[in-house]
mmCIF file of C-alpha atoms in Angstrom:
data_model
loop_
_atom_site.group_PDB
_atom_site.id
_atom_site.type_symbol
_atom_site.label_atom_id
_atom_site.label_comp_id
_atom_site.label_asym_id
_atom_site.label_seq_id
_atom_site.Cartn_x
_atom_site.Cartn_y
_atom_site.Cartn_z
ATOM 1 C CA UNK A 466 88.921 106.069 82.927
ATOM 2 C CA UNK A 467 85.872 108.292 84.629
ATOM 3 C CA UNK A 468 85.353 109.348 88.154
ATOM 4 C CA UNK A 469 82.577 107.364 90.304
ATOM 5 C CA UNK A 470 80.684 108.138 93.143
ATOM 6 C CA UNK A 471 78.127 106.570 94.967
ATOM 7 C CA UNK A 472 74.737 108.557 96.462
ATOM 8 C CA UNK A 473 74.878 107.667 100.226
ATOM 9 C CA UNK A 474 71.062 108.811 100.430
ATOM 10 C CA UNK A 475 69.121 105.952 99.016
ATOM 11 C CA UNK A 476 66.569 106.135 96.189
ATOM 12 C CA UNK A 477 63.099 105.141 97.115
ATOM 13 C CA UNK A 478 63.715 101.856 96.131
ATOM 14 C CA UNK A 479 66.067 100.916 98.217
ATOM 15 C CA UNK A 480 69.158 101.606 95.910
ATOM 16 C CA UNK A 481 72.559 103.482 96.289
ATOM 17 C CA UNK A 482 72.820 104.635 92.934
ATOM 18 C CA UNK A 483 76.868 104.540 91.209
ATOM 19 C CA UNK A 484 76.713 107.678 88.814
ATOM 20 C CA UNK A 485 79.930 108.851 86.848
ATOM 21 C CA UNK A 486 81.235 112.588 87.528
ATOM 22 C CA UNK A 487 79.092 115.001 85.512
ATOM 23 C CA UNK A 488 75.714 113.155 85.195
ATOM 24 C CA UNK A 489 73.144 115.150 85.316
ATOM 25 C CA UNK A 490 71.938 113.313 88.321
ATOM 26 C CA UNK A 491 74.958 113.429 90.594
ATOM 27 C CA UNK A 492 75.091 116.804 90.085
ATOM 28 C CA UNK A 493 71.116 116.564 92.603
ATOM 29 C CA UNK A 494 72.508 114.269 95.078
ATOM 30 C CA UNK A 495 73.985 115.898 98.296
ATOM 31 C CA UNK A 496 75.686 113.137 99.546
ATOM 32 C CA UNK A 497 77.991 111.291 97.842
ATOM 33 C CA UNK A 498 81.402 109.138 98.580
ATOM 34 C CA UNK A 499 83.783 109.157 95.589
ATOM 35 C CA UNK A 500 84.395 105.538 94.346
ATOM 36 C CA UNK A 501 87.982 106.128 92.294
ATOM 37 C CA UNK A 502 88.631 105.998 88.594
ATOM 38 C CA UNK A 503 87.164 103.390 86.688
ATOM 39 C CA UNK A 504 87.447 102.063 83.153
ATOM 40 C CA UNK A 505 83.370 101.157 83.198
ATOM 41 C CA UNK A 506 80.438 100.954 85.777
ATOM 42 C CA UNK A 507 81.056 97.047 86.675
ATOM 43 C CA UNK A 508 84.013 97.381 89.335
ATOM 44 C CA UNK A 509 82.503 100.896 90.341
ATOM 45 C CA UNK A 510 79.533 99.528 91.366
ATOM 46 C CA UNK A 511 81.430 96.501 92.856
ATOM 47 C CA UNK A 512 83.004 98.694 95.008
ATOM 48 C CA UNK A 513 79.915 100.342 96.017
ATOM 49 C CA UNK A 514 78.535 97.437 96.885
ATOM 50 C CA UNK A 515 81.267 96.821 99.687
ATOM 51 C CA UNK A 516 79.583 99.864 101.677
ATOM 52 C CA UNK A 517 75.766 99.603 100.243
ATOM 53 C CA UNK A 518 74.222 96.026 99.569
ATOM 54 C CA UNK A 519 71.734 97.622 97.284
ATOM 55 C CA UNK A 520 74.237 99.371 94.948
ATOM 56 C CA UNK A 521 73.166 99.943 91.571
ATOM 57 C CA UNK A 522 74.130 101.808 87.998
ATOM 58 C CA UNK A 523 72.228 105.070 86.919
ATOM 59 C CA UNK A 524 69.742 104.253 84.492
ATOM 60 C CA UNK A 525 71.100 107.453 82.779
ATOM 61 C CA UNK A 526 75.077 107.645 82.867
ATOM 62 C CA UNK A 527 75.817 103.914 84.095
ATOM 63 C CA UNK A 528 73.097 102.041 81.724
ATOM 64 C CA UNK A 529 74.947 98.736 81.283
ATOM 65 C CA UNK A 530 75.443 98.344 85.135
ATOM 66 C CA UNK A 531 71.352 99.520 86.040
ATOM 67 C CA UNK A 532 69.177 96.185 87.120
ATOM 68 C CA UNK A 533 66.347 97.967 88.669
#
């Protein structure tokens, strides 16, 4: 299981990006709202989506879960 979080501050895009603790990218956000303990990126970013419509995987550390 890994740690999730979400990045409240959108990405120019539009979307909330779900990272997994220790990518390199979560580590630049400055606002973030821990998600729980997840086995992969598919129910973290289902959860995320309950608070931001536009939730979506890192291209980097959530790959398999990243649609735009």
């Amino acid at each position: 299981m890994a740690r999730y979080y979400v990045n409240n501050n959108p990405q120019a895009n539009g979307d909330h990006e779900v990272h997994v603790e220790g990518c390199y990218w979560l580590g630049l956000a400055n606002n973030t709202t821990y998600l729980g303990n997840f086995t992969s990126c598919a129910p973290a970013v289902r959860e995320a989506k309950r608070t931001y419509r536009t939730a979506n995987g890192c291209a980097h550390c959530s790959p398999a879960c990243h649609t735009s």
